Amino acid sequence: MSQALSTDVLIVGGGIAGLWLNARLRRQGFATLLVENATLGGGQSVRSQGIIHGGAKYALHGALSGASEAIADMPRRWREALSGSGELDLSGVRLLSDAHYLWSPGSLAGNITSFFASKAVRGRVDQVKGEQLPPALQHPKFKGKVYRLAELVLDVPSLIARLAELAGDGLLAGERIEPLLEQGELVGLRVDGRAIRAQRIVLSAGRGNAELLAALGLDQPAQQLRPLHMVLVKGPTLKPLYAHCLGGGPKPRVTVTSHPAADGQWVWYLGGDLAEADGVARDPAAQIDAAQKELGALLPWIDLSSAHWATLRVERAEPAQSGLVRPDNAFLAERDRLLVGWPTKLALAPDFADRVLAALDRDGLQPASHAPLPELPRPAIARPAWEELF
Ligand SMILES: Cc1cc2nc3c(=O)[nH]c(=O)nc-3n(C[C@H](O)[C@H](O)[C@H](O)COP(=O)(O)OP(=O)(O)OC[C@H]3O[C@@H](n4cnc5c(N)ncnc54)[C@H](O)[C@@H]3O)c2cc1C
């Protein structure tokens, strides 16, 4: 029979939110155990574009929003972690680009003016020209303006692998999760029949939070799912590009990130407006057609005749908001020993961990002593979409 376990904080869900929190708690001396029912990072995290936003994109409306303010400190915190001197030691995680670019293909003067009027971007954006342009835009036919944002782009698979390393022996592959009750009070979870007691239980299971809450007899906090239909292009003529291409509206027309495939070629991962409402309604063939037209119009000098194309449907899981608007911060709700939330962005994983740590601190929770963990079945790390699809 499986022996009962105990820990200080039991985390359910090994995406960026759970893994980052787990590493922070361990660094502070807490005993932790993280349960994952599929693969580490395999929900939204490894399918994300890996941009560590500093809020500039959200300032496109011209008006300063909550998001622009709350997120502004994230690039610094991630940069410090990547250099090994921050709240976590993420040295060794691959940085794909130390800047993300804002690219205005035409005469969008009005849009750009309001963008620069925003306090959130002032001092953090520089126009680039000539050889400073991203390699894919360095062409005599290129017209438009390009601005360098102080935002990073990370190789998420290497980030997940590093955080799994920092988790040490505290990872558990487990599928069936039930409440562990004592006199009607939640004191832990039963994972595949094994009782695990914990001082606190954190649900950071992305879209899986709703089902976990239901298993605990709860329906709050409510979650929303925002569907996306992303496009992937792989080919020998692609050069790295990390940019939001502006359209006329508040959202980027297309957001391009570039990811190294194991065979040495680059894969462009296309999001932004292309992947939202109309893109979600299209079938994969029509979505690829739309992406080909978009790239043909924006980057006509790039020969994509030998490129391979694929699409990926994925949903962003967030706390429910009115009108499916984007939440501005990481979100955390609490109920006795149970904490549940969504970082809402990969970039906001540190903010999610801050919120959990602040709740533990407020309650005066201290690391307790626990028997050492036995050897546990360990979840695998997710493969990137560009390796699965091509
Ligand atoms: C296409 C796309 C692009 C994005 N681009 C960016 C970007 O560039 N920058 C940015 O900041 N954000 C981006 N995001 C948002 C970002 O990816 C998410 O906000 C973030 O990854 C969410 O992390 P998470 O850990 O909460 O969830 P997830 O990564 O979804 O992880 C949840 C984990 O919980 C596990 N799980 C689920 N149910 C259970 C259960 N019952 N028991 C155990 N485990 C369970 C899942 O298997 C999964 O591993 C993007 C999102 C998408 C979809």
CSV table of C-alpha atoms and ligand atoms in Angstrom, one decimal:
chain,number,residue,atom,x,y,z
A,1,MET,CA,0.0,0.0,0.0
A,2,SER,CA,1.2,3.5,-0.8
A,3,GLN,CA,2.5,5.3,2.4
A,4,ALA,CA,0.9,8.5,3.4
A,5,LEU,CA,3.0,11.7,2.8
A,6,SER,CA,3.1,15.1,4.3
A,7,THR,CA,4.4,18.4,3.0
A,8,ASP,CA,4.1,22.1,3.7
A,9,VAL,CA,2.6,23.1,0.3
A,10,LEU,CA,1.0,20.7,-2.1
A,11,ILE,CA,0.8,22.2,-5.6
A,12,VAL,CA,-1.4,20.7,-8.4
A,13,GLY,CA,-0.4,21.6,-11.9
A,14,GLY,CA,3.2,21.8,-13.3
A,15,GLY,CA,3.0,24.6,-15.8
A,16,ILE,CA,4.9,27.8,-15.3
A,17,ALA,CA,2.8,28.9,-12.4
A,18,GLY,CA,3.2,25.7,-10.3
A,19,LEU,CA,6.8,25.2,-11.2
A,20,TRP,CA,7.9,28.7,-10.5
A,21,LEU,CA,6.0,28.8,-7.2
A,22,ASN,CA,7.4,25.4,-6.2
A,23,ALA,CA,11.0,26.6,-6.8
A,24,ARG,CA,10.4,29.8,-4.8
A,25,LEU,CA,8.9,28.0,-1.9
A,26,ARG,CA,11.8,25.5,-1.8
A,27,ARG,CA,14.3,28.3,-1.8
A,28,GLN,CA,12.5,29.7,1.3
A,29,GLY,CA,12.9,26.4,3.1
A,30,PHE,CA,9.3,25.0,2.6
A,31,ALA,CA,8.7,21.4,1.8
A,32,THR,CA,6.7,21.1,-1.4
A,33,LEU,CA,5.3,18.4,-3.6
A,34,LEU,CA,4.0,19.2,-7.1
A,35,VAL,CA,1.5,16.9,-8.8
A,36,GLU,CA,1.1,16.8,-12.6
A,37,ASN,CA,-1.4,14.6,-14.4
A,38,ALA,CA,0.1,15.0,-17.9
A,39,THR,CA,3.5,16.6,-18.9
A,40,LEU,CA,5.3,19.5,-17.2
A,41,GLY,CA,4.6,22.6,-19.2
A,42,GLY,CA,2.4,20.8,-21.7
A,43,GLY,CA,-0.8,22.8,-21.0
A,44,GLN,CA,-0.4,26.4,-22.1
A,45,SER,CA,3.2,27.1,-21.0
A,46,VAL,CA,5.2,25.3,-23.7
A,47,ARG,CA,2.7,26.4,-26.3
A,48,SER,CA,3.1,30.1,-25.4
A,49,GLN,CA,5.2,32.5,-27.4
A,50,GLY,CA,7.6,33.0,-24.5
A,51,ILE,CA,7.5,36.8,-24.5
A,52,ILE,CA,8.3,38.4,-21.1
A,53,HIS,CA,6.0,41.4,-21.6
A,54,GLY,CA,6.8,44.6,-19.9
A,55,GLY,CA,3.3,46.0,-20.7
A,56,ALA,CA,4.2,47.9,-23.9
A,57,LYS,CA,1.7,46.0,-26.0
A,58,TYR,CA,-1.1,46.9,-23.6
A,59,ALA,CA,-0.3,50.6,-24.0
A,60,LEU,CA,-1.3,50.5,-27.6
A,61,HIS,CA,-4.7,51.8,-26.7
A,62,GLY,CA,-3.0,55.0,-25.8
A,63,ALA,CA,-4.6,55.0,-22.4
A,64,LEU,CA,-2.5,53.7,-19.5
A,65,SER,CA,-4.2,50.5,-18.3
A,66,GLY,CA,-3.7,48.5,-15.1
A,67,ALA,CA,-1.9,45.8,-17.1
A,68,SER,CA,0.8,48.2,-18.3
A,69,GLU,CA,1.6,49.2,-14.7
A,70,ALA,CA,1.4,45.8,-13.0
A,71,ILE,CA,3.5,44.0,-15.6
A,72,ALA,CA,6.2,46.7,-16.0
A,73,ASP,CA,8.6,45.1,-13.5
A,74,MET,CA,8.5,41.6,-15.0
A,75,PRO,CA,11.4,41.9,-17.6
A,76,ARG,CA,13.8,43.0,-14.8
A,77,ARG,CA,12.8,40.2,-12.5
A,78,TRP,CA,13.2,37.6,-15.2
A,79,ARG,CA,16.5,39.1,-16.4
A,80,GLU,CA,17.9,38.8,-12.9
A,81,ALA,CA,16.7,35.2,-12.6
A,82,LEU,CA,18.3,34.4,-16.0
A,83,SER,CA,21.6,35.9,-14.8
A,84,GLY,CA,21.5,33.7,-11.7
A,85,SER,CA,21.2,36.7,-9.3
A,86,GLY,CA,17.4,36.9,-8.9
A,87,GLU,CA,14.7,35.2,-6.9
A,88,LEU,CA,15.4,31.9,-8.7
A,89,ASP,CA,18.6,30.7,-10.4
A,90,LEU,CA,17.6,30.3,-14.0
A,91,SER,CA,21.1,30.5,-15.5
A,92,GLY,CA,21.3,28.1,-18.4
A,93,VAL,CA,17.7,28.8,-19.6
A,94,ARG,CA,18.0,29.8,-23.3
A,95,LEU,CA,17.2,33.4,-24.1
A,96,LEU,CA,16.0,33.6,-27.6
A,97,SER,CA,16.0,37.3,-27.9
A,98,ASP,CA,16.8,40.1,-25.5
A,99,ALA,CA,14.3,42.4,-27.2
A,100,HIS,CA,10.9,42.1,-28.7
A,101,TYR,CA,10.1,44.6,-31.5
A,102,LEU,CA,7.1,46.6,-32.5
A,103,TRP,CA,6.8,46.9,-36.2
A,104,SER,CA,4.5,49.4,-38.0
A,105,PRO,CA,4.3,48.3,-41.6
A,106,GLY,CA,2.5,51.4,-43.0
A,107,SER,CA,1.5,54.8,-42.0
A,108,LEU,CA,-0.1,54.3,-38.7
A,109,ALA,CA,0.9,57.6,-37.3
A,110,GLY,CA,-2.2,58.0,-35.1
A,111,ASN,CA,-1.7,54.7,-33.4
A,112,ILE,CA,2.0,55.2,-32.9
A,113,THR,CA,1.5,58.7,-31.5
A,114,SER,CA,-1.0,57.6,-28.8
A,115,PHE,CA,1.3,54.7,-28.1
A,116,PHE,CA,4.2,57.0,-27.4
A,117,ALA,CA,2.1,59.3,-25.4
A,118,SER,CA,1.7,56.6,-22.9
A,119,LYS,CA,3.8,56.8,-19.7
A,120,ALA,CA,4.2,53.0,-19.7
A,121,VAL,CA,6.4,52.9,-22.7
A,122,ARG,CA,8.3,56.2,-22.4
A,123,GLY,CA,12.0,55.6,-22.0
A,124,ARG,CA,11.7,51.9,-22.8
A,125,VAL,CA,11.3,52.0,-26.5
A,126,ASP,CA,13.9,52.9,-29.2
A,127,GLN,CA,13.5,53.2,-32.9
A,128,VAL,CA,15.9,50.9,-34.8
A,129,LYS,CA,17.1,51.1,-38.4
A,130,GLY,CA,19.4,49.5,-40.9
A,131,GLU,CA,21.6,46.8,-39.4
A,132,GLN,CA,19.8,47.1,-36.0
A,133,LEU,CA,16.6,45.8,-37.6
A,134,PRO,CA,15.7,42.2,-36.9
A,135,PRO,CA,17.4,40.0,-39.5
A,136,ALA,CA,14.1,39.1,-41.2
A,137,LEU,CA,13.3,42.8,-41.8
A,138,GLN,CA,16.7,43.7,-43.2
A,139,HIS,CA,15.8,44.0,-46.9
A,140,PRO,CA,15.8,46.9,-49.3
A,141,LYS,CA,12.1,46.4,-49.9
A,142,PHE,CA,11.3,46.8,-46.2
A,143,LYS,CA,9.2,49.8,-45.4
A,144,GLY,CA,7.8,50.9,-42.1
A,145,LYS,CA,9.1,51.7,-38.6
A,146,VAL,CA,10.5,49.4,-36.0
A,147,TYR,CA,10.9,50.0,-32.3
A,148,ARG,CA,12.8,47.9,-29.9
A,149,LEU,CA,11.0,47.0,-26.7
A,150,ALA,CA,12.8,46.1,-23.5
A,151,GLU,CA,11.1,42.7,-23.4
A,152,LEU,CA,12.7,39.3,-23.5
A,153,VAL,CA,11.7,36.2,-25.4
A,154,LEU,CA,12.6,32.9,-23.8
A,155,ASP,CA,12.9,29.3,-24.9
A,156,VAL,CA,10.1,27.9,-22.8
A,157,PRO,CA,11.1,24.3,-23.0
A,158,SER,CA,14.5,25.0,-21.5
A,159,LEU,CA,12.8,27.1,-18.8
A,160,ILE,CA,10.5,24.2,-17.9
A,161,ALA,CA,13.4,21.8,-17.8
A,162,ARG,CA,15.3,24.1,-15.4
A,163,LEU,CA,12.4,24.5,-13.1
A,164,ALA,CA,11.9,20.7,-13.1
A,165,GLU,CA,15.5,20.5,-12.0
A,166,LEU,CA,14.9,23.0,-9.2
A,167,ALA,CA,12.0,20.8,-8.0
A,168,GLY,CA,14.4,18.1,-6.9
A,169,ASP,CA,12.6,15.1,-5.6
A,170,GLY,CA,9.3,17.0,-5.2
A,171,LEU,CA,7.5,16.0,-8.4
A,172,LEU,CA,4.7,13.4,-8.6
A,173,ALA,CA,3.0,12.1,-11.7
A,174,GLY,CA,-0.6,11.6,-10.5
A,175,GLU,CA,-4.0,11.4,-12.2
A,176,ARG,CA,-6.8,10.8,-9.8
A,177,ILE,CA,-7.1,13.6,-7.3
A,178,GLU,CA,-9.7,13.6,-4.5
A,179,PRO,CA,-10.1,15.6,-1.4
A,180,LEU,CA,-8.5,14.4,1.9
A,181,LEU,CA,-10.9,15.4,4.6
A,182,GLU,CA,-10.7,15.3,8.3
A,183,GLN,CA,-13.9,16.1,10.2
A,184,GLY,CA,-15.2,17.7,7.0
A,185,GLU,CA,-12.2,19.9,6.7
A,186,LEU,CA,-9.8,19.7,3.7
A,187,VAL,CA,-6.4,18.7,5.1
A,188,GLY,CA,-4.7,17.5,1.9
A,189,LEU,CA,-5.4,15.5,-1.3
A,190,ARG,CA,-5.6,11.9,-2.2
A,191,VAL,CA,-3.5,11.4,-5.3
A,192,ASP,CA,-4.1,8.0,-7.0
A,193,GLY,CA,-5.1,6.7,-3.6
A,194,ARG,CA,-2.1,8.0,-1.7
A,195,ALA,CA,-3.0,10.4,1.1
A,196,ILE,CA,-0.9,13.6,1.1
A,197,ARG,CA,-1.4,16.0,4.0
A,198,ALA,CA,-0.4,19.7,3.6
A,199,GLN,CA,-0.5,23.0,5.4
A,200,ARG,CA,-1.6,24.6,2.2
A,201,ILE,CA,-2.9,23.3,-1.2
A,202,VAL,CA,-2.4,25.4,-4.3
A,203,LEU,CA,-4.3,24.7,-7.5
A,204,SER,CA,-2.3,26.0,-10.5
A,205,ALA,CA,-3.6,23.6,-13.1
A,206,GLY,CA,-4.5,26.1,-15.8
A,207,ARG,CA,-7.7,25.0,-17.5
A,208,GLY,CA,-7.7,22.0,-15.1
A,209,ASN,CA,-8.6,24.2,-12.2
A,210,ALA,CA,-12.3,24.1,-12.9
A,211,GLU,CA,-12.5,20.3,-12.8
A,212,LEU,CA,-10.3,20.2,-9.7
A,213,LEU,CA,-12.6,22.7,-7.9
A,214,ALA,CA,-15.6,20.6,-8.9
A,215,ALA,CA,-14.0,17.5,-7.4
A,216,LEU,CA,-13.6,19.5,-4.2
A,217,GLY,CA,-17.3,20.5,-4.4
A,218,LEU,CA,-16.5,24.2,-5.3
A,219,ASP,CA,-17.6,26.3,-8.3
A,220,GLN,CA,-15.6,29.4,-7.5
A,221,PRO,CA,-13.5,31.1,-8.6
A,222,ALA,CA,-15.0,30.8,-12.1
A,223,GLN,CA,-12.7,30.4,-15.1
A,224,GLN,CA,-12.8,31.6,-18.7
A,225,LEU,CA,-11.2,30.0,-21.7
A,226,ARG,CA,-10.0,32.1,-24.6
A,227,PRO,CA,-9.5,30.0,-27.7
A,228,LEU,CA,-6.6,30.7,-30.1
A,229,HIS,CA,-5.7,29.2,-33.4
A,230,MET,CA,-2.0,29.6,-33.8
A,231,VAL,CA,0.0,29.0,-37.0
A,232,LEU,CA,3.5,27.5,-37.3
A,233,VAL,CA,5.8,27.8,-40.3
A,234,LYS,CA,9.0,26.0,-40.7
A,235,GLY,CA,11.5,26.5,-43.5
A,236,PRO,CA,15.1,27.0,-44.4
A,237,THR,CA,14.6,30.6,-45.5
A,238,LEU,CA,13.3,31.8,-42.2
A,239,LYS,CA,15.4,34.1,-40.0
A,240,PRO,CA,14.7,34.9,-36.4
A,241,LEU,CA,11.9,37.5,-35.9
A,242,TYR,CA,10.4,38.6,-32.6
A,243,ALA,CA,7.8,41.3,-33.3
A,244,HIS,CA,4.3,42.6,-32.9
A,245,CYS,CA,3.2,43.8,-36.2
A,246,LEU,CA,0.7,46.7,-35.7
A,247,GLY,CA,-2.6,46.9,-37.5
A,248,GLY,CA,-5.0,49.7,-37.1
A,249,GLY,CA,-6.5,48.4,-33.9
A,250,PRO,CA,-5.5,48.0,-30.3
A,251,LYS,CA,-4.2,44.5,-30.8
A,252,PRO,CA,-1.2,43.5,-32.9
A,253,ARG,CA,-2.2,42.3,-36.3
A,254,VAL,CA,0.2,39.4,-36.0
A,255,THR,CA,2.8,38.5,-33.3
A,256,VAL,CA,5.7,36.5,-34.6
A,257,THR,CA,8.2,34.6,-32.4
A,258,SER,CA,10.9,32.3,-33.7
A,259,HIS,CA,11.9,29.0,-32.2
A,260,PRO,CA,14.8,26.7,-32.9
A,261,ALA,CA,13.8,23.2,-34.1
A,262,ALA,CA,16.0,20.3,-33.2
A,263,ASP,CA,17.1,20.0,-36.9
A,264,GLY,CA,18.6,23.5,-36.9
A,265,GLN,CA,15.8,25.2,-38.8
A,266,TRP,CA,13.7,28.1,-37.4
A,267,VAL,CA,10.0,27.8,-36.8
A,268,TRP,CA,7.9,30.9,-36.8
A,269,TYR,CA,5.0,30.8,-34.4
A,270,LEU,CA,2.2,33.3,-35.3
A,271,GLY,CA,-0.3,34.7,-32.9
A,272,GLY,CA,-1.9,38.1,-32.3
A,273,ASP,CA,-5.1,39.0,-34.1
A,274,LEU,CA,-4.5,36.3,-36.7
A,275,ALA,CA,-5.0,33.7,-34.1
A,276,GLU,CA,-8.0,35.2,-32.4
A,277,ALA,CA,-11.8,35.5,-33.3
A,278,ASP,CA,-11.7,35.1,-37.1
A,279,GLY,CA,-8.8,32.8,-36.9
A,280,VAL,CA,-10.5,30.6,-34.4
A,281,ALA,CA,-13.5,30.3,-36.7
A,282,ARG,CA,-11.4,29.2,-39.7
A,283,ASP,CA,-10.6,25.5,-40.3
A,284,PRO,CA,-6.8,24.7,-40.4
A,285,ALA,CA,-6.5,25.0,-44.2
A,286,ALA,CA,-8.3,28.4,-44.2
A,287,GLN,CA,-6.2,29.6,-41.3
A,288,ILE,CA,-2.9,28.6,-43.1
A,289,ASP,CA,-4.2,30.3,-46.2
A,290,ALA,CA,-4.9,33.5,-44.1
A,291,ALA,CA,-1.4,33.3,-42.6
A,292,GLN,CA,0.2,32.9,-46.0
A,293,LYS,CA,-1.6,35.9,-47.3
A,294,GLU,CA,-0.6,37.9,-44.2
A,295,LEU,CA,3.1,37.0,-44.5
A,296,GLY,CA,3.0,37.5,-48.3
A,297,ALA,CA,1.7,41.0,-47.8
A,298,LEU,CA,4.0,42.0,-44.9
A,299,LEU,CA,7.3,40.2,-45.9
A,300,PRO,CA,7.0,39.7,-49.7
A,301,TRP,CA,10.8,39.2,-50.0
A,302,ILE,CA,10.8,36.0,-48.0
A,303,ASP,CA,10.4,32.9,-50.1
A,304,LEU,CA,8.1,30.6,-48.3
A,305,SER,CA,7.5,28.2,-51.2
A,306,SER,CA,9.4,25.3,-49.5
A,307,ALA,CA,8.0,26.1,-46.0
A,308,HIS,CA,5.9,23.6,-44.0
A,309,TRP,CA,2.8,24.9,-42.3
A,310,ALA,CA,0.7,23.7,-39.4
A,311,THR,CA,-1.9,25.1,-37.0
A,312,LEU,CA,-2.4,24.6,-33.3
A,313,ARG,CA,-5.6,25.2,-31.3
A,314,VAL,CA,-5.0,26.1,-27.7
A,315,GLU,CA,-7.1,27.9,-25.0
A,316,ARG,CA,-5.8,30.4,-22.5
A,317,ALA,CA,-7.3,29.7,-19.1
A,318,GLU,CA,-7.9,32.7,-16.9
A,319,PRO,CA,-10.2,33.9,-14.1
A,320,ALA,CA,-13.6,34.8,-15.5
A,321,GLN,CA,-13.8,38.5,-16.4
A,322,SER,CA,-16.8,40.4,-17.8
A,323,GLY,CA,-16.8,40.4,-21.6
A,324,LEU,CA,-13.8,38.1,-21.9
A,325,VAL,CA,-11.4,41.0,-21.3
A,326,ARG,CA,-7.9,40.1,-20.4
A,327,PRO,CA,-7.1,40.1,-16.7
A,328,ASP,CA,-4.3,42.5,-15.8
A,329,ASN,CA,-2.4,40.6,-13.1
A,330,ALA,CA,-1.9,37.2,-11.7
A,331,PHE,CA,-5.0,36.0,-9.9
A,332,LEU,CA,-5.3,34.1,-6.6
A,333,ALA,CA,-8.3,33.2,-4.6
A,334,GLU,CA,-8.3,31.6,-1.1
A,335,ARG,CA,-10.5,29.4,1.0
A,336,ASP,CA,-9.1,28.1,4.2
A,337,ARG,CA,-6.1,25.8,3.3
A,338,LEU,CA,-6.9,26.0,-0.4
A,339,LEU,CA,-5.5,28.6,-2.8
A,340,VAL,CA,-6.3,28.6,-6.5
A,341,GLY,CA,-5.3,30.8,-9.3
A,342,TRP,CA,-4.0,31.6,-12.8
A,343,PRO,CA,-0.9,33.7,-13.6
A,344,THR,CA,-2.8,34.9,-16.7
A,345,LYS,CA,0.6,35.3,-18.5
A,346,LEU,CA,3.8,33.3,-18.5
A,347,ALA,CA,5.5,36.6,-17.7
A,348,LEU,CA,3.4,37.0,-14.5
A,349,ALA,CA,4.5,33.7,-12.9
A,350,PRO,CA,6.6,35.7,-10.4
A,351,ASP,CA,3.5,37.8,-9.5
A,352,PHE,CA,1.5,34.6,-9.0
A,353,ALA,CA,4.2,33.3,-6.6
A,354,ASP,CA,4.3,36.6,-4.8
A,355,ARG,CA,0.6,36.4,-4.1
A,356,VAL,CA,0.9,32.8,-2.6
A,357,LEU,CA,3.9,33.8,-0.5
A,358,ALA,CA,2.2,36.9,0.8
A,359,ALA,CA,-0.8,34.7,1.9
A,360,LEU,CA,1.5,32.3,3.7
A,361,ASP,CA,3.4,35.1,5.3
A,362,ARG,CA,0.1,36.8,6.4
A,363,ASP,CA,-0.9,33.5,8.1
A,364,GLY,CA,2.5,33.1,9.7
A,365,LEU,CA,3.0,29.7,8.0
A,366,GLN,CA,6.4,28.2,8.8
A,367,PRO,CA,8.2,25.2,7.3
A,368,ALA,CA,7.4,22.2,9.4
A,369,SER,CA,9.4,18.9,9.6
A,370,HIS,CA,8.4,16.1,7.4
A,371,ALA,CA,9.6,12.6,6.7
A,372,PRO,CA,11.8,12.6,3.5
A,373,LEU,CA,9.9,11.8,0.3
A,374,PRO,CA,10.2,8.3,-1.0
A,375,GLU,CA,11.0,7.9,-4.7
A,376,LEU,CA,7.9,8.9,-6.6
A,377,PRO,CA,6.8,8.5,-10.2
A,378,ARG,CA,8.0,11.6,-12.0
A,379,PRO,CA,6.1,13.4,-14.7
A,380,ALA,CA,7.8,13.8,-18.1
A,381,ILE,CA,8.6,17.2,-19.6
A,382,ALA,CA,6.4,18.3,-22.5
A,383,ARG,CA,7.8,18.4,-26.0
A,384,PRO,CA,7.5,21.7,-27.9
A,385,ALA,CA,4.7,21.9,-30.5
A,386,TRP,CA,7.2,22.5,-33.3
A,387,GLU,CA,8.7,19.1,-32.6
A,388,GLU,CA,5.3,17.4,-32.4
A,389,LEU,CA,3.7,18.9,-35.5
A,390,PHE,CA,6.5,18.7,-38.1
B,1,LIG,C1,-0.7,30.4,-27.8
B,1,LIG,C2,-0.4,31.1,-26.5
B,1,LIG,C3,0.6,32.0,-26.5
B,1,LIG,C4,1.0,32.7,-25.3
B,1,LIG,N1,2.0,33.6,-25.3
B,1,LIG,C5,2.4,34.2,-24.2
B,1,LIG,C6,3.5,35.0,-24.1
B,1,LIG,O1,4.2,35.2,-25.1
B,1,LIG,N2,3.9,35.6,-23.0
B,1,LIG,C7,3.2,35.4,-21.8
B,1,LIG,O2,3.5,36.0,-20.8
B,1,LIG,N3,2.1,34.6,-21.8
B,1,LIG,C8,1.7,33.9,-22.9
B,1,LIG,N4,0.6,33.1,-22.9
B,1,LIG,C9,-0.1,32.8,-21.7
B,1,LIG,C10,0.7,31.8,-20.9
B,1,LIG,O3,1.1,30.7,-21.7
B,1,LIG,C11,-0.2,31.2,-19.7
B,1,LIG,O4,-0.7,32.3,-19.0
B,1,LIG,C12,0.7,30.4,-18.7
B,1,LIG,O5,1.5,29.5,-19.4
B,1,LIG,C13,-0.3,29.7,-17.8
B,1,LIG,O6,0.5,28.9,-16.9
B,1,LIG,P1,-0.1,27.9,-15.9
B,1,LIG,O7,1.0,27.2,-15.2
B,1,LIG,O8,-1.2,28.5,-15.2
B,1,LIG,O9,-0.9,26.8,-16.9
B,1,LIG,P2,-0.5,25.6,-17.8
B,1,LIG,O10,0.8,25.9,-18.5
B,1,LIG,O11,-1.7,25.3,-18.7
B,1,LIG,O12,-0.2,24.5,-16.8
B,1,LIG,C14,-1.2,23.8,-16.1
B,1,LIG,C15,-0.7,22.4,-15.8
B,1,LIG,O13,-1.6,21.7,-14.9
B,1,LIG,C16,-1.8,20.4,-15.4
B,1,LIG,N5,-3.0,19.9,-14.9
B,1,LIG,C17,-4.3,20.2,-15.4
B,1,LIG,N6,-5.2,19.5,-14.7
B,1,LIG,C18,-4.6,18.8,-13.7
B,1,LIG,C19,-5.0,17.9,-12.7
B,1,LIG,N7,-6.2,17.6,-12.5
B,1,LIG,N8,-4.0,17.3,-11.9
B,1,LIG,C20,-2.7,17.6,-12.1
B,1,LIG,N9,-2.3,18.4,-13.1
B,1,LIG,C21,-3.2,19.0,-13.9
B,1,LIG,C22,-1.6,20.5,-16.9
B,1,LIG,O14,-1.3,19.2,-17.4
B,1,LIG,C23,-0.5,21.5,-17.0
B,1,LIG,O15,0.8,20.9,-17.1
B,1,LIG,C24,0.3,32.4,-24.1
B,1,LIG,C25,-0.7,31.4,-24.1
B,1,LIG,C26,-1.1,30.8,-25.3
B,1,LIG,C27,-2.1,29.7,-25.3
